[in-house]
């Protein structure tokens, strides 16, 4: 929370008559912007009193604990959630929410639900806070873009009955270059808006007077510190962080329950304005928010027109000016720049690689703080899960990487395993309620874009014999040897290999039975494959063998089955015979 939001404002007791006088005095000032005091007169907001932070000590409330409307919902409440039908007459007007205001609350719920789903922000909570802070932007008095017109301002926080907060924005938001004021439908003081402001309507500006921007900022603020607003304790803590007052909590809780039971949309500018200002007693519970706990119409100083109250002797944020109640110091909330907000995909593309190869894409995440800015030095743990054998570089299944100054953390490269199939990479960051992202990844079979025989020798066998020469092929991918590529061998009838052949040459399975298709073949480290022995049956002819790889490469090889040629003796020339020449016998040795 901004360093200058300090100590609670001093609140004085008041009466209805005094409040009316204060309103009249403020109305007479004819300020160009509608102040919260104007709301009690039906034309502006309820915040006639100032923000928190007197004497320079922060109390962690985004509006400086300014006053708020204390009107409670009607006793008869709608009982048809989300419907405009069957609403009791007593509750019909109060149950209506101006169209632009309602749309902004619902948009904020959807946005926060995407970036921080574990917070479980309900739009009805934003509606309840918007009701007590500004009467739903003065009954929906906003332009076509959702910007309050005139802008909604609290009183100057000049220390005169209010907190003392010197100007922090040069008057950019509140038009006051001397002191700060609470601004807009959700009543943020400028310094708080500087940390939590949002651009929800995409116009390039973070405008606290715009209901879309302010509603999203309030939603992110309520979700800070890893709150789960579906839990009663966390919701109470969030509301108290908006305004440190138990009365404020009860009031917001009442409207929250009322809106949960049923609401309906009404035209902008036709909403019912509250009229009862607050004089709440502060709560010592920790937090920081955009609500307020001061009196919107405290007793005015007789010497100062405009309803400016005299500072009371009570401790800042106290419930009255005559009996001060000491308040124990409260822990300071974690600054939004240090609060973990969301974990998002930082542009990781499809994760797909061939078995045994390195993935081209790397898993990358982006951590943001509570206001959507990049968050550095966040440990992110990446884990590979699945049965493909894929690991991070270095052979690890789990690695932890811290985000850089841009909020991103990128995991090491992935090395695909040998088994094909799908696996996941999970990124986890944050404590308490960790944020998790899961990426799907796939390992595909090794591929080849070409396959060919390693020689051109004719393949011939006699009927009933086996082919003497082995068939050897080589698979390549982008002209490089394709190792580990699956190859299917099939005896076919046609050159295209569309029709399988049930006659002619065949392979043998493990039991020695003829098979004409093999699907368990794989190229070696050099991309080569030597086929098992091929046998010929008794039918002579020309046959075809088709080899196909993963990746669609194929080759068709011709096999010929024919009987060997018979050899006949040569005919003798005329006058010659085929009789063998006589062998000369050596003469006998004479004695």
Coordinates of C-alpha atoms in Angstrom, one line a residue:
X1 CA 0.0 0.0 0.0
X2 CA 1.3 3.5 -0.7
X3 CA 3.6 4.8 1.9
X4 CA 1.7 8.0 2.4
X5 CA -1.7 6.3 3.4
X6 CA -1.4 6.9 7.1
X7 CA -3.5 6.8 10.2
X8 CA -7.2 7.0 10.3
X9 CA -9.1 10.3 9.8
X10 CA -10.6 12.0 12.7
X11 CA -14.3 11.6 12.8
X12 CA -16.8 13.6 14.7
X13 CA -20.3 12.8 15.8
X14 CA -23.1 14.5 13.9
X15 CA -26.8 14.9 13.7
X16 CA -29.2 14.9 10.8
X17 CA -29.6 18.6 11.0
X18 CA -25.9 19.3 11.0
X19 CA -25.5 17.0 8.0
X20 CA -28.1 18.9 6.1
X21 CA -26.3 22.1 6.9
X22 CA -23.0 20.7 5.7
X23 CA -24.6 19.6 2.4
X24 CA -26.1 23.0 1.8
X25 CA -22.8 24.6 2.5
X26 CA -21.0 22.3 0.1
X27 CA -23.6 22.8 -2.6
X28 CA -23.1 26.5 -2.3
X29 CA -19.4 26.2 -3.1
X30 CA -20.4 25.2 -6.7
X31 CA -17.2 23.1 -7.2
X32 CA -16.8 21.8 -10.7
X33 CA -16.6 18.2 -9.6
X34 CA -19.3 16.4 -7.7
X35 CA -18.2 15.7 -4.1
X36 CA -19.4 12.9 -2.0
X37 CA -21.3 15.4 0.2
X38 CA -23.4 16.2 -2.9
X39 CA -24.7 12.6 -2.8
X40 CA -26.6 13.2 0.3
X41 CA -28.5 15.9 -1.5
X42 CA -29.3 13.6 -4.4
X43 CA -26.8 14.9 -6.9
X44 CA -23.5 13.4 -5.9
X45 CA -21.5 11.0 -3.8
X46 CA -21.7 10.3 -0.1
X47 CA -18.2 11.1 0.8
X48 CA -18.3 14.5 2.4
X49 CA -15.6 13.7 4.9
X50 CA -11.9 13.1 4.0
X51 CA -9.6 10.2 3.5
X52 CA -7.4 8.5 6.0
X53 CA -3.8 9.3 6.8
X54 CA -3.5 12.0 9.3
X55 CA -0.1 13.0 10.6
X56 CA 1.6 10.9 8.0
X57 CA 0.9 7.4 9.3
X58 CA -0.6 4.8 7.0
X59 CA -3.7 2.8 8.0
X60 CA -3.8 0.9 4.7
X61 CA -7.1 2.1 3.3
X62 CA -7.1 3.0 -0.4
X63 CA -9.6 5.8 0.1
X64 CA -8.0 7.1 3.3
X65 CA -11.0 5.7 5.2
X66 CA -13.3 8.3 3.8
X67 CA -17.0 8.3 4.8
X68 CA -19.5 6.0 3.1
X69 CA -23.2 5.5 2.8
X70 CA -24.8 3.6 5.7
X71 CA -28.2 3.0 4.1
X72 CA -29.2 -0.7 4.5
X73 CA -31.1 -2.8 2.0
X74 CA -34.9 -3.0 2.3
X75 CA -36.2 -5.6 4.7
X76 CA -38.0 -7.3 1.8
X77 CA -35.4 -8.6 -0.6
X78 CA -35.6 -10.1 -4.1
X79 CA -35.8 -13.8 -4.2
X80 CA -35.2 -14.5 -7.9
X81 CA -31.4 -14.4 -8.4
X82 CA -30.4 -12.7 -11.6
X83 CA -34.0 -12.0 -12.6
X84 CA -36.0 -8.8 -12.9
X85 CA -39.3 -10.7 -12.5
X86 CA -41.2 -11.5 -9.3
X87 CA -39.3 -8.8 -7.3
X88 CA -41.3 -7.5 -4.4
X89 CA -42.3 -3.8 -4.7
X90 CA -40.4 -2.9 -1.5
X91 CA -37.1 -4.0 -3.0
X92 CA -37.5 -3.4 -6.7
X93 CA -35.8 0.1 -6.8
X94 CA -32.9 -0.7 -4.6
X95 CA -32.2 -4.1 -6.4
X96 CA -31.7 -2.3 -9.7
X97 CA -28.2 -1.6 -10.8
X98 CA -27.5 0.8 -13.7
X99 CA -26.5 -1.0 -16.9
X100 CA -23.0 0.3 -17.3
X101 CA -22.2 -0.2 -13.6
X102 CA -23.5 -3.8 -13.6
X103 CA -21.6 -4.6 -16.8
X104 CA -18.4 -3.2 -15.3
X105 CA -18.8 -5.4 -12.2
X106 CA -19.4 -8.5 -14.2
X107 CA -16.5 -7.8 -16.6
X108 CA -14.2 -7.4 -13.6
X109 CA -15.3 -10.7 -12.1
X110 CA -14.6 -12.4 -15.5
X111 CA -11.2 -10.8 -15.9
X112 CA -10.0 -11.6 -12.4
X113 CA -11.5 -15.1 -12.8
X114 CA -9.1 -15.6 -15.7
X115 CA -6.0 -14.2 -14.1
X116 CA -6.6 -15.2 -10.5
X117 CA -9.3 -17.9 -10.5
X118 CA -8.4 -19.1 -7.0
X119 CA -9.6 -15.7 -5.6
X120 CA -13.2 -16.5 -6.7
X121 CA -14.3 -12.9 -6.8
X122 CA -18.1 -12.4 -7.0
X123 CA -19.3 -9.4 -8.8
X124 CA -22.0 -8.9 -6.2
X125 CA -19.2 -7.9 -3.7
X126 CA -18.0 -5.2 -6.1
X127 CA -21.7 -4.0 -6.3
X128 CA -22.0 -3.9 -2.6
X129 CA -18.9 -1.8 -2.2
X130 CA -19.8 0.4 -5.1
X131 CA -23.2 0.9 -3.4
X132 CA -21.8 2.1 -0.1
X133 CA -18.9 4.1 -1.7
X134 CA -20.7 6.1 -4.3
X135 CA -24.3 4.9 -4.6
X136 CA -23.4 3.0 -7.8
X137 CA -21.6 6.0 -9.3
X138 CA -24.4 8.3 -8.3
X139 CA -27.1 6.1 -9.7
X140 CA -25.3 5.4 -12.9
X141 CA -24.4 8.9 -14.0
X142 CA -21.7 7.9 -16.4
X143 CA -21.1 8.6 -20.1
X144 CA -21.1 6.1 -22.9
X145 CA -17.6 4.9 -22.0
X146 CA -18.5 4.4 -18.4
X147 CA -16.8 7.5 -17.0
X148 CA -18.5 9.4 -14.2
X149 CA -19.6 12.9 -15.3
X150 CA -19.0 15.0 -13.4
X151 CA -16.2 13.1 -11.7
X152 CA -16.7 11.9 -8.1
X153 CA -14.5 13.5 -5.5
X154 CA -14.1 13.3 -1.8
X155 CA -13.2 16.3 0.3
X156 CA -9.6 17.6 0.4
X157 CA -7.5 15.6 2.9
X158 CA -6.1 18.7 4.5
X159 CA -6.0 17.6 8.1
X160 CA -8.9 19.8 9.1
X161 CA -11.1 17.1 10.5
X162 CA -9.7 14.6 8.1
X163 CA -6.5 12.9 7.4
X164 CA -3.6 15.0 6.1
X165 CA -2.4 13.7 2.7
X166 CA -0.5 16.1 0.7
X167 CA -0.8 16.0 -3.1
X168 CA 0.8 13.0 -4.8
X169 CA -0.5 13.3 -8.4
X170 CA -0.2 17.0 -9.1
X171 CA -4.0 17.2 -9.3
X172 CA -4.1 14.9 -12.3
X173 CA -6.9 12.7 -10.9
X174 CA -8.5 14.9 -8.3
X175 CA -7.9 18.4 -9.6
X176 CA -6.2 19.3 -6.3
X177 CA -2.5 20.2 -6.5
X178 CA -2.3 20.8 -2.7
X179 CA -4.0 17.8 -1.1
X180 CA -5.3 14.4 -2.2
X181 CA -8.9 13.5 -2.5
X182 CA -10.7 10.1 -3.0
X183 CA -11.6 9.8 -6.7
X184 CA -14.2 7.9 -8.7
X185 CA -17.0 5.3 -8.2
X186 CA -14.8 3.1 -6.0
X187 CA -13.1 6.0 -4.2
X188 CA -9.4 5.5 -4.6
X189 CA -7.0 8.1 -3.5
X190 CA -4.4 9.0 -6.2
X191 CA -1.4 7.3 -4.5
X192 CA -3.3 4.0 -4.2
X193 CA -4.6 4.3 -7.8
X194 CA -1.0 4.7 -8.9
X195 CA -0.3 1.2 -7.7
X196 CA -3.6 -0.5 -8.4
X197 CA -5.0 1.4 -11.4
X198 CA -6.2 -0.7 -14.3
X199 CA -7.2 0.0 -18.0
X200 CA -10.2 -2.3 -18.2
X201 CA -12.0 -0.6 -21.2
X202 CA -8.9 -0.7 -23.4
X203 CA -8.8 3.1 -24.1
X204 CA -5.1 3.3 -23.1
X205 CA -5.8 5.2 -19.8
X206 CA -6.1 4.1 -16.2
X207 CA -8.9 6.4 -15.1
X208 CA -10.3 6.1 -11.5
X209 CA -13.4 7.9 -12.7
X210 CA -14.2 5.2 -15.2
X211 CA -16.3 2.4 -13.7
X212 CA -14.7 -0.3 -15.8
X213 CA -11.2 0.7 -14.7
X214 CA -12.2 1.3 -11.1
X215 CA -14.2 -2.0 -10.8
X216 CA -11.2 -4.1 -12.0
X217 CA -8.8 -2.2 -9.8
X218 CA -11.1 -2.9 -6.8
X219 CA -11.4 -6.5 -7.7
X220 CA -7.6 -7.0 -7.9
X221 CA -7.3 -5.1 -4.6
X222 CA -9.8 -7.4 -2.8
X223 CA -7.9 -10.5 -4.1
X224 CA -4.5 -9.3 -2.8
X225 CA -2.6 -11.4 -0.4
X226 CA -3.8 -14.7 -1.9
X227 CA -7.4 -14.3 -0.6
X228 CA -10.1 -16.8 -1.5
X229 CA -13.3 -14.7 -1.4
X230 CA -15.5 -17.8 -1.3
X231 CA -14.2 -18.2 2.3
X232 CA -16.1 -16.0 4.8
X233 CA -12.9 -15.1 6.8
X234 CA -11.1 -14.0 3.6
X235 CA -14.1 -12.0 2.4
X236 CA -14.4 -10.2 5.7
X237 CA -10.7 -9.5 5.7
X238 CA -10.9 -8.1 2.1
X239 CA -13.8 -5.8 3.0
X240 CA -12.1 -4.6 6.1
X241 CA -9.0 -3.9 4.0
X242 CA -11.2 -1.6 1.9
X243 CA -12.3 0.3 5.0
X244 CA -11.2 -0.5 8.5
X245 CA -14.5 -0.4 10.2
X246 CA -16.8 -3.1 11.5
X247 CA -19.8 -1.0 10.7
X248 CA -18.6 -0.8 7.1
X249 CA -18.2 -4.5 7.0
X250 CA -21.7 -5.1 8.2
X251 CA -23.1 -2.6 5.7
X252 CA -21.2 -4.1 2.8
X253 CA -22.2 -7.6 3.9
X254 CA -25.8 -6.6 4.0
X255 CA -25.8 -5.3 0.4
X256 CA -23.7 -8.3 -0.7
X257 CA -26.3 -10.7 0.6
X258 CA -29.1 -8.5 -0.9
X259 CA -27.5 -8.5 -4.4
X260 CA -26.8 -12.2 -4.2
X261 CA -30.5 -12.9 -3.7
X262 CA -31.4 -11.0 -6.9
X263 CA -30.7 -7.9 -9.0
X264 CA -31.9 -6.5 -12.3
X265 CA -30.5 -4.0 -14.8
X266 CA -31.9 -0.5 -15.0
X267 CA -31.0 2.4 -17.3
X268 CA -27.9 4.5 -16.5
X269 CA -28.7 7.6 -14.4
X270 CA -31.9 6.1 -12.9
X271 CA -30.4 4.5 -9.8
X272 CA -31.5 5.2 -6.3
X273 CA -29.1 7.4 -4.4
X274 CA -28.4 6.7 -0.7
X275 CA -28.7 9.5 1.8
X276 CA -27.4 8.3 5.2
X277 CA -23.8 9.2 5.9
X278 CA -21.5 7.1 8.1
X279 CA -20.1 7.6 11.5
X280 CA -18.5 4.1 12.0
X281 CA -16.3 2.7 14.6
X282 CA -12.9 1.5 13.2
X283 CA -12.0 -2.2 13.3
X284 CA -8.4 -3.2 14.2
X285 CA -8.3 -5.9 11.6
X286 CA -5.5 -5.7 9.1
X287 CA -5.9 -4.8 5.4
X288 CA -6.1 -2.0 3.0
X289 CA -8.8 -1.0 0.6
X290 CA -10.8 1.5 -1.2
X291 CA -13.6 2.0 1.3
X292 CA -13.9 4.6 4.0
X293 CA -14.9 4.9 7.7
X294 CA -15.2 8.6 8.3
X295 CA -18.3 10.6 8.7
X296 CA -19.5 12.1 5.4
X297 CA -21.2 15.0 7.1
X298 CA -19.5 15.7 10.4
X299 CA -20.1 18.8 12.4
X300 CA -19.0 21.8 10.3
X301 CA -16.8 24.5 11.6
X302 CA -18.9 27.7 12.1
X303 CA -16.1 29.8 10.6
X304 CA -15.7 27.7 7.4
X305 CA -18.4 27.3 4.8
X306 CA -18.8 24.1 2.9
X307 CA -19.4 21.7 5.8
X308 CA -15.7 21.4 6.8
X309 CA -15.7 19.6 10.2
X310 CA -13.4 20.6 13.1
X311 CA -10.9 18.0 13.9
X312 CA -11.9 16.0 16.9
X313 CA -9.7 14.8 19.7
X314 CA -10.3 11.2 18.9
X315 CA -7.7 8.9 17.5
X316 CA -7.7 8.9 13.7
X317 CA -10.4 6.6 12.4
X318 CA -12.2 6.6 15.7
X319 CA -16.0 6.5 16.0
X320 CA -16.5 9.9 17.8
X321 CA -14.8 13.1 18.8
X322 CA -15.5 13.0 22.6
X323 CA -14.4 9.6 23.7
X324 CA -11.2 8.6 21.9
X325 CA -10.4 5.0 21.7
X326 CA -6.8 3.9 21.4
X327 CA -6.2 1.6 18.4
X328 CA -3.4 -0.9 18.4
X329 CA -0.9 -0.7 15.5
X330 CA -1.9 -2.8 12.6
X331 CA 0.4 -4.7 10.2
X332 CA 1.0 -3.0 6.9
X333 CA -0.3 -4.8 3.9
X334 CA 2.0 -6.2 1.4
X335 CA 2.6 -3.7 -1.4
X336 CA 0.8 -4.7 -4.6
X337 CA 4.1 -4.6 -6.5
X338 CA 5.3 -7.5 -4.2
X339 CA 2.0 -9.4 -4.2
X340 CA 1.8 -12.4 -6.5
X341 CA -1.1 -11.9 -8.9
X342 CA -1.2 -14.4 -11.8
X343 CA 0.9 -16.9 -13.8
X344 CA 0.4 -16.7 -17.6
X345 CA 1.7 -18.3 -20.7
X346 CA 4.5 -16.1 -22.0
X347 CA 4.1 -17.2 -25.6
X348 CA 5.0 -20.9 -25.6
X349 CA 4.1 -22.5 -28.9
X350 CA 3.1 -26.1 -29.7
X351 CA 5.4 -28.6 -28.0
X352 CA 6.1 -31.3 -30.5
X353 CA 9.2 -33.3 -31.4
X354 CA 10.4 -36.5 -33.0
X355 CA 11.4 -39.3 -30.7
X356 CA 15.0 -38.9 -29.5
X357 CA 15.2 -35.3 -30.8
X358 CA 15.4 -31.9 -29.0
X359 CA 12.2 -29.8 -28.8
X360 CA 12.5 -26.5 -30.8
X361 CA 10.1 -24.8 -28.4
X362 CA 10.7 -24.1 -24.7
X363 CA 8.1 -23.6 -22.0
X364 CA 8.0 -20.0 -20.8
X365 CA 5.7 -18.4 -18.2
X366 CA 5.0 -14.8 -17.1
X367 CA 4.4 -13.9 -13.5
X368 CA 2.4 -10.7 -12.7
X369 CA 1.9 -8.9 -9.5
X370 CA -1.5 -7.9 -8.0
X371 CA -1.9 -4.9 -10.4
X372 CA -0.8 -6.8 -13.5
X373 CA 2.8 -5.7 -13.8
X374 CA 5.6 -8.2 -14.4
X375 CA 6.9 -9.7 -11.1
X376 CA 10.6 -10.5 -10.9
X377 CA 12.5 -13.1 -8.8
X378 CA 9.5 -15.5 -8.5
X379 CA 10.6 -19.2 -8.3
X380 CA 8.8 -21.2 -10.9
X381 CA 9.0 -25.0 -10.8
X382 CA 8.7 -26.9 -14.1
X383 CA 7.9 -30.7 -14.0
X384 CA 7.6 -33.2 -16.8
X385 CA 5.0 -35.9 -16.4
X386 CA 4.3 -38.8 -18.7
X387 CA 5.7 -42.1 -20.0
X388 CA 7.6 -40.9 -23.1
X389 CA 10.9 -40.7 -21.4
X390 CA 11.2 -37.0 -22.2
X391 CA 13.4 -34.9 -19.8
X392 CA 14.8 -31.5 -19.5
X393 CA 18.4 -30.9 -20.7
X394 CA 20.7 -32.5 -18.2
X395 CA 18.4 -35.5 -17.7
X396 CA 16.1 -33.8 -15.1
X397 CA 12.3 -34.2 -14.7
X398 CA 12.0 -31.2 -12.5
X399 CA 13.7 -27.8 -12.6
X400 CA 13.2 -24.5 -10.8
X401 CA 13.8 -21.1 -12.5
X402 CA 13.3 -17.6 -11.2
X403 CA 11.6 -14.9 -13.2
X404 CA 13.7 -12.1 -14.6
X405 CA 13.0 -8.4 -14.5
X406 CA 10.5 -8.8 -17.3
X407 CA 8.6 -11.4 -15.1
X408 CA 9.3 -14.3 -17.4
X409 CA 10.9 -17.7 -16.6
X410 CA 11.9 -20.1 -19.3
X411 CA 12.5 -23.8 -18.7
X412 CA 15.5 -25.6 -20.2
X413 CA 15.1 -27.3 -23.5
X414 CA 13.3 -30.6 -23.6
X415 CA 14.8 -33.8 -25.0
X416 CA 12.2 -36.2 -26.4
X417 CA 12.3 -39.8 -25.2
X418 CA 12.2 -42.8 -27.5
X419 CA 8.5 -43.7 -26.8
X420 CA 5.9 -41.9 -28.8
X421 CA 2.8 -40.3 -27.2
X422 CA 1.7 -37.3 -25.1
X423 CA 3.0 -35.9 -21.9
X424 CA 2.7 -32.7 -19.9
X425 CA 4.9 -29.9 -18.5
X426 CA 3.5 -28.2 -15.4
X427 CA 4.6 -24.8 -14.2
X428 CA 3.9 -23.9 -10.5
X429 CA 4.6 -20.6 -8.7
X430 CA 3.5 -18.9 -5.6
X431 CA 2.8 -19.9 -2.0
X432 CA -0.4 -20.2 -0.1
X433 CA -2.5 -20.7 -3.2
X434 CA 0.0 -21.5 -5.9
X435 CA -0.8 -20.7 -9.5
X436 CA -0.4 -23.6 -12.0
X437 CA -0.1 -23.8 -15.8
X438 CA -0.1 -27.1 -17.7
X439 CA 1.2 -27.5 -21.2
X440 CA 0.4 -30.5 -23.4
X441 CA 3.3 -32.0 -25.4
X442 CA 3.7 -34.8 -28.0
X443 CA 6.6 -37.1 -29.0
X444 CA 6.1 -38.4 -32.5
X445 CA 7.8 -41.3 -34.3
X446 CA 11.0 -40.7 -36.1
X447 CA 10.4 -39.9 -39.8
X448 CA 12.1 -40.2 -43.2
X449 CA 11.3 -38.3 -46.4
X450 CA 13.1 -40.8 -48.7
X451 CA 14.0 -44.5 -48.8
X452 CA 15.9 -46.4 -51.5
X453 CA 17.8 -49.7 -52.1
X454 CA 21.5 -49.6 -51.5
X455 CA 22.2 -51.6 -54.8
X456 CA 20.5 -52.4 -58.1
X457 CA 21.1 -56.1 -58.2
X458 CA 18.2 -58.1 -59.7
X459 CA 16.3 -60.2 -57.1
X460 CA 15.5 -63.6 -58.5
X461 CA 14.6 -66.9 -56.9
X462 CA 13.5 -70.3 -58.2
X463 CA 10.0 -71.6 -57.2
X464 CA 10.0 -73.0 -53.7
X465 CA 13.5 -71.5 -53.0
X466 CA 14.6 -68.4 -51.1
X467 CA 16.1 -65.3 -52.7
X468 CA 19.8 -65.5 -52.4
X469 CA 20.5 -61.8 -52.3
X470 CA 19.3 -59.9 -49.3
X471 CA 17.3 -56.6 -49.7
X472 CA 19.0 -53.6 -48.1
X473 CA 17.5 -50.1 -48.0
X474 CA 18.5 -46.7 -46.5
X475 CA 16.1 -44.1 -45.1
X476 CA 17.0 -40.4 -45.0
X477 CA 15.4 -37.2 -43.7
X478 CA 16.5 -34.0 -45.3
X479 CA 19.3 -35.9 -46.9
X480 CA 20.7 -37.1 -43.6
X481 CA 20.5 -40.7 -42.4
X482 CA 17.2 -41.3 -40.6
X483 CA 18.0 -43.6 -37.7
X484 CA 15.3 -45.4 -35.7
X485 CA 12.6 -44.9 -38.4
X486 CA 9.8 -47.5 -38.4
X487 CA 9.5 -49.3 -41.8
X488 CA 6.6 -51.4 -43.0
X489 CA 7.2 -54.1 -45.7
X490 CA 4.2 -55.4 -47.7
X491 CA 3.9 -57.7 -50.7
X492 CA 1.6 -55.9 -53.1
X493 CA 0.0 -56.5 -56.5
X494 CA 0.2 -53.0 -58.1
X495 CA 3.1 -50.5 -58.4
X496 CA 1.3 -48.0 -56.1
X497 CA 1.1 -50.6 -53.4
X498 CA -2.6 -50.2 -52.9
X499 CA -3.6 -53.8 -53.1
X500 CA -1.9 -56.4 -50.9
X501 CA -0.9 -59.7 -52.5
X502 CA -1.7 -63.1 -50.9
X503 CA 0.5 -65.1 -53.3
X504 CA 4.1 -65.1 -54.4
X505 CA 7.1 -64.3 -52.2
X506 CA 6.7 -64.1 -48.5
X507 CA 8.6 -63.7 -45.2
X508 CA 8.4 -66.1 -42.2
X509 CA 7.2 -65.2 -38.7
X510 CA 8.8 -66.5 -35.5
X511 CA 6.9 -69.8 -36.0
X512 CA 8.1 -70.2 -39.5
X513 CA 4.7 -69.5 -41.0
X514 CA 4.4 -67.4 -44.2
X515 CA 3.6 -63.7 -43.7
X516 CA 3.5 -61.0 -46.4
X517 CA 3.5 -57.9 -44.2
X518 CA 6.1 -56.9 -41.6
X519 CA 5.5 -53.9 -39.2
X520 CA 8.3 -54.3 -36.7
X521 CA 11.2 -53.1 -38.8
X522 CA 13.4 -50.2 -37.8
X523 CA 16.4 -48.5 -39.5
X524 CA 19.8 -48.7 -37.7
X525 CA 22.0 -45.9 -36.6
X526 CA 23.1 -45.3 -40.2
X527 CA 19.5 -45.3 -41.4
X528 CA 19.9 -48.7 -43.1
X529 CA 17.6 -51.7 -42.9
X530 CA 18.4 -55.2 -44.0
X531 CA 15.2 -57.2 -44.6
X532 CA 14.7 -60.7 -43.3
X533 CA 15.0 -63.6 -45.8
X534 CA 12.4 -63.7 -48.6
X535 CA 11.0 -67.0 -49.9
X536 CA 9.3 -67.9 -53.2
X537 CA 6.3 -70.1 -53.5
X538 CA 5.7 -72.4 -56.4
X539 CA 4.1 -69.7 -58.6
X540 CA 6.4 -68.2 -61.1
X541 CA 6.1 -64.5 -62.1
X542 CA 7.0 -61.0 -61.2
X543 CA 6.0 -59.6 -57.9
X544 CA 6.3 -56.3 -56.0
X545 CA 7.5 -55.5 -52.5
X546 CA 6.6 -52.1 -51.1
X547 CA 8.5 -50.5 -48.2
X548 CA 6.9 -47.5 -46.4
X549 CA 8.4 -45.3 -43.6
X550 CA 7.0 -43.0 -40.9
X551 CA 6.8 -39.7 -42.7
X552 CA 5.4 -41.2 -45.9
X553 CA 8.5 -42.2 -47.9
X554 CA 8.2 -45.4 -49.9
X555 CA 10.0 -47.6 -52.5
X556 CA 8.7 -50.5 -54.6
X557 CA 11.1 -53.3 -55.3
X558 CA 10.6 -56.0 -58.0
X559 CA 10.9 -59.7 -57.1
X560 CA 11.1 -62.4 -59.8
X561 CA 10.3 -66.0 -59.4
X562 CA 11.4 -68.3 -62.2
X563 CA 12.8 -71.7 -62.8
X564 CA 16.5 -71.9 -63.8
X565 CA 17.3 -72.5 -67.4
X566 CA 18.1 -76.1 -68.5
X567 CA 21.6 -76.7 -70.1
X568 CA 22.0 -79.1 -73.2
X569 CA 25.3 -80.7 -74.7
X570 CA 26.9 -79.0 -77.6
X571 CA 26.5 -80.7 -81.1
X572 CA 29.9 -82.1 -82.6
X573 CA 31.3 -80.7 -85.7
X574 CA 31.3 -82.9 -89.0
X575 CA 33.8 -85.7 -88.7
X576 CA 33.9 -85.4 -85.0
X577 CA 32.4 -87.4 -82.3
X578 CA 31.5 -86.9 -78.8
X579 CA 33.4 -90.0 -77.8
X580 CA 36.3 -89.3 -75.5
X581 CA 39.7 -89.5 -76.9
X582 CA 41.6 -92.7 -75.9
X583 CA 44.1 -92.4 -73.2
X584 CA 47.6 -93.3 -74.1
X585 CA 48.8 -96.3 -72.2
X586 CA 52.5 -96.3 -71.4
X587 CA 54.5 -99.2 -73.0
X588 CA 55.3 -102.1 -70.8
X589 CA 58.7 -102.2 -69.5
X590 CA 60.6 -105.0 -71.2
X591 CA 62.6 -107.2 -69.0

